[in-house]
Short mmCIF file of C-alpha atoms in Angstrom, two decimals:
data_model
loop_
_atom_site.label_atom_id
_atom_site.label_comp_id
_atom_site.label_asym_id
_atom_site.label_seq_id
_atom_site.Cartn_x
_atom_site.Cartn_y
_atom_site.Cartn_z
CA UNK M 201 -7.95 17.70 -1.86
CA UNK M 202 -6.06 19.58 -4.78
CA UNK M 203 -2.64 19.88 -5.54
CA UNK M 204 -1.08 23.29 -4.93
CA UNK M 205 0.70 25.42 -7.89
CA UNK M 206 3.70 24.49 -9.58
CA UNK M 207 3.50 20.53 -8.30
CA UNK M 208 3.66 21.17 -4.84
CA UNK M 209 2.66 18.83 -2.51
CA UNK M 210 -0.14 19.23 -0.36
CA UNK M 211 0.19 18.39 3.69
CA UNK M 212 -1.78 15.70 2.96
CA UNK M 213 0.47 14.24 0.48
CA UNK M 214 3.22 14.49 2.18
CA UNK M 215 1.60 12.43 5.18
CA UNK M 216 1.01 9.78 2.89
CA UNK M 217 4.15 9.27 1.40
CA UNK M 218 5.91 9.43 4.85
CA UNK M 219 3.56 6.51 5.93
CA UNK M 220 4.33 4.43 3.14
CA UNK M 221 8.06 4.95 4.01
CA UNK M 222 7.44 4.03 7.48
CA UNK M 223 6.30 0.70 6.72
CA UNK M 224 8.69 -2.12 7.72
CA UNK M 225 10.23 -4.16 4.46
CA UNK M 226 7.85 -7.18 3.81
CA UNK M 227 4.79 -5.46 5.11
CA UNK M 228 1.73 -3.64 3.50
CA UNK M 229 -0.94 -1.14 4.53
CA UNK M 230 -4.08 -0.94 2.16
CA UNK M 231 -4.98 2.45 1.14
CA UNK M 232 -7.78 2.70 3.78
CA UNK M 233 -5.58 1.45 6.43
CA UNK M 234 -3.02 4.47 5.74
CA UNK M 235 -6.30 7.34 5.34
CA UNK M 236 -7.19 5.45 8.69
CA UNK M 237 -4.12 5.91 10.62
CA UNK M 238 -3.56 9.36 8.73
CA UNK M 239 -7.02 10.00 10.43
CA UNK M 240 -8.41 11.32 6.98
CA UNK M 241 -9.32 10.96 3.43
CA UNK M 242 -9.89 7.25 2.57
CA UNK M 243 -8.75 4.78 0.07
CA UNK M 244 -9.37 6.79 -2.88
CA UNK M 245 -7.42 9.38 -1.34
CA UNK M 246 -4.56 7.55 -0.68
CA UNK M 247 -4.59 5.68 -4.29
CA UNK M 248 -4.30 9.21 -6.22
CA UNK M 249 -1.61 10.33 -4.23
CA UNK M 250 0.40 6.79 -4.71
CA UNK M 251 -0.58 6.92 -8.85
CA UNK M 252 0.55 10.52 -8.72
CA UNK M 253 3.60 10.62 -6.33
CA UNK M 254 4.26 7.44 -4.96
CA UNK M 255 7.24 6.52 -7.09
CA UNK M 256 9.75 7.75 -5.09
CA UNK M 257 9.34 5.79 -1.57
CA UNK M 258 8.37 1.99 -1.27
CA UNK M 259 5.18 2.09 -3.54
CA UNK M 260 4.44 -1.82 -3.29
CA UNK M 261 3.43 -1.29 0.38
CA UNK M 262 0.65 0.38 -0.26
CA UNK M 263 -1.60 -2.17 -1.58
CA UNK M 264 -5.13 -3.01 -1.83
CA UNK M 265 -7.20 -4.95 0.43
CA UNK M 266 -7.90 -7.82 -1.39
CA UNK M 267 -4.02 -8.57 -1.71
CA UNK M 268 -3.88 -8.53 -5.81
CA UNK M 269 -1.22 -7.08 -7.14
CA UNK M 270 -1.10 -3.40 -8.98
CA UNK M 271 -2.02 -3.85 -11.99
CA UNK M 272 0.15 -2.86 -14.71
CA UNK M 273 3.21 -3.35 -11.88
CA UNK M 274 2.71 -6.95 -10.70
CA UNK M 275 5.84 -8.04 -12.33
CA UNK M 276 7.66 -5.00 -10.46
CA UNK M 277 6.26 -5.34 -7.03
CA UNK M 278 6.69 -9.47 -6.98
CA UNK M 279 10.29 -8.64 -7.59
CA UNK M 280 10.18 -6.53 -4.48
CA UNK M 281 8.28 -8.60 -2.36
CA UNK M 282 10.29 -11.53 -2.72
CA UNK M 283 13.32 -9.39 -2.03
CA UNK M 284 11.89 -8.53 1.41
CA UNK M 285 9.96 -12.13 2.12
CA UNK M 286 6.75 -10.66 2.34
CA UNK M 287 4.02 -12.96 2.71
CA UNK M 288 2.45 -13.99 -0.66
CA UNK M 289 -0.25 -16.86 -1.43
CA UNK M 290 0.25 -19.06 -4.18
CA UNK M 291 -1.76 -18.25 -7.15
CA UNK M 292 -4.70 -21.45 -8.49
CA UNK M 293 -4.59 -21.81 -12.05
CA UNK M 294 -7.41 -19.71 -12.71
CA UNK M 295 -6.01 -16.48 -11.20
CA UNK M 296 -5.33 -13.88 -13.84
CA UNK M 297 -1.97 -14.45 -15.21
CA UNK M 298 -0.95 -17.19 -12.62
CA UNK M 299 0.32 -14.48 -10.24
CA UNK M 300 -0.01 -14.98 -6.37
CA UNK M 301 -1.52 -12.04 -4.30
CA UNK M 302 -0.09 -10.98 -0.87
CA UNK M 303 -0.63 -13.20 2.62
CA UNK M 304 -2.95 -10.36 3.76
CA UNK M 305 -2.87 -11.89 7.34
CA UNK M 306 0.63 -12.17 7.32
CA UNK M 307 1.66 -9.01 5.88
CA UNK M 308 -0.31 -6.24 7.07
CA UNK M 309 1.23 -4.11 9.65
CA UNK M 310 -0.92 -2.07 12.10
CA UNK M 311 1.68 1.09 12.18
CA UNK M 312 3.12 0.07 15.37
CA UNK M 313 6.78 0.44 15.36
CA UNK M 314 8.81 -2.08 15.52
CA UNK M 315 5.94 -4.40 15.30
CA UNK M 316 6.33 -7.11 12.46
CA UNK M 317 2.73 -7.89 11.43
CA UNK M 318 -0.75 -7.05 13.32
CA UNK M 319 -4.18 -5.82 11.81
CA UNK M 320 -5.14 -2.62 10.76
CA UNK M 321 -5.60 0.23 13.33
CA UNK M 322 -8.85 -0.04 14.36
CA UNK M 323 -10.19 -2.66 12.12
CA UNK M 324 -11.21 -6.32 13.29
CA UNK M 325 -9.60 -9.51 12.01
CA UNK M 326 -11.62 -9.93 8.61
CA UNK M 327 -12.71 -6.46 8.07
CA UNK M 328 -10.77 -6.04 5.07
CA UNK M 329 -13.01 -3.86 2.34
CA UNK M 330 -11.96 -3.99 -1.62
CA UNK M 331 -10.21 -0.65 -1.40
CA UNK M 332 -8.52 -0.21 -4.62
#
């Protein structure tokens, strides 16, 4: 998927960033949760466009599986996700920089509207890859 000329977005980019303003304050998608509800592309996908263009709706949604934090915007996002109360786990003395990751079972949201938390579309309890 390219970008068009002179910094256009492409459909698809668009499509992403209006999912990750769709998500409810204190939730997350992961990347392949948002390519899956898009119904295409994947994780990867969905990373470039956030890197490239995700600055201007509510970035820290968009997260990876695993629950770390973006790195290089940890500080950022746990300033933002305290603000909304979403779910975070407490970080064990070992974890790099002592920084808590998201409560992926708490703060997931399945794209239903008005629907607080839920798993991904499609995706069993547990079936969370390491999409970065």
């Amino acid at each position: 998927m390219s970008e068009e000329p002179h910094g256009l977005l492409t459909e698809y980019a668009e499509r992403v960033l209006e999912t990750a303003e769709l998500i409810p304050p204190g939730r997350v998608m992961t990347y392949g949760d948002v390519a899956e509800w898009l119904g295409e592309g994947g994780p990867r996908q969905v990373g470039r466009i956030m890197a490239l263009y995700g600055g201007a709706v509510p970035w820290w949604r968009v997260v990876r599986a695993d629950g770390k934090l973006l790195p290089g915007h940890e500080l950022r996002a746990l300033e933002r996700y305290r603000e909304e109360g979403t779910p975070l786990r407490g970080a064990s003395a070992s974890a790099d920089g002592h920084l808590p990751r998201l409560d992926m079972r708490g703060a997931r949201w399945d794209g239903t509207p008005g629907a607080g938390s839920g798993g991904a579309p499609g995706a069993a309890a547990g079936s969370e890859g390491a999409h970065n």
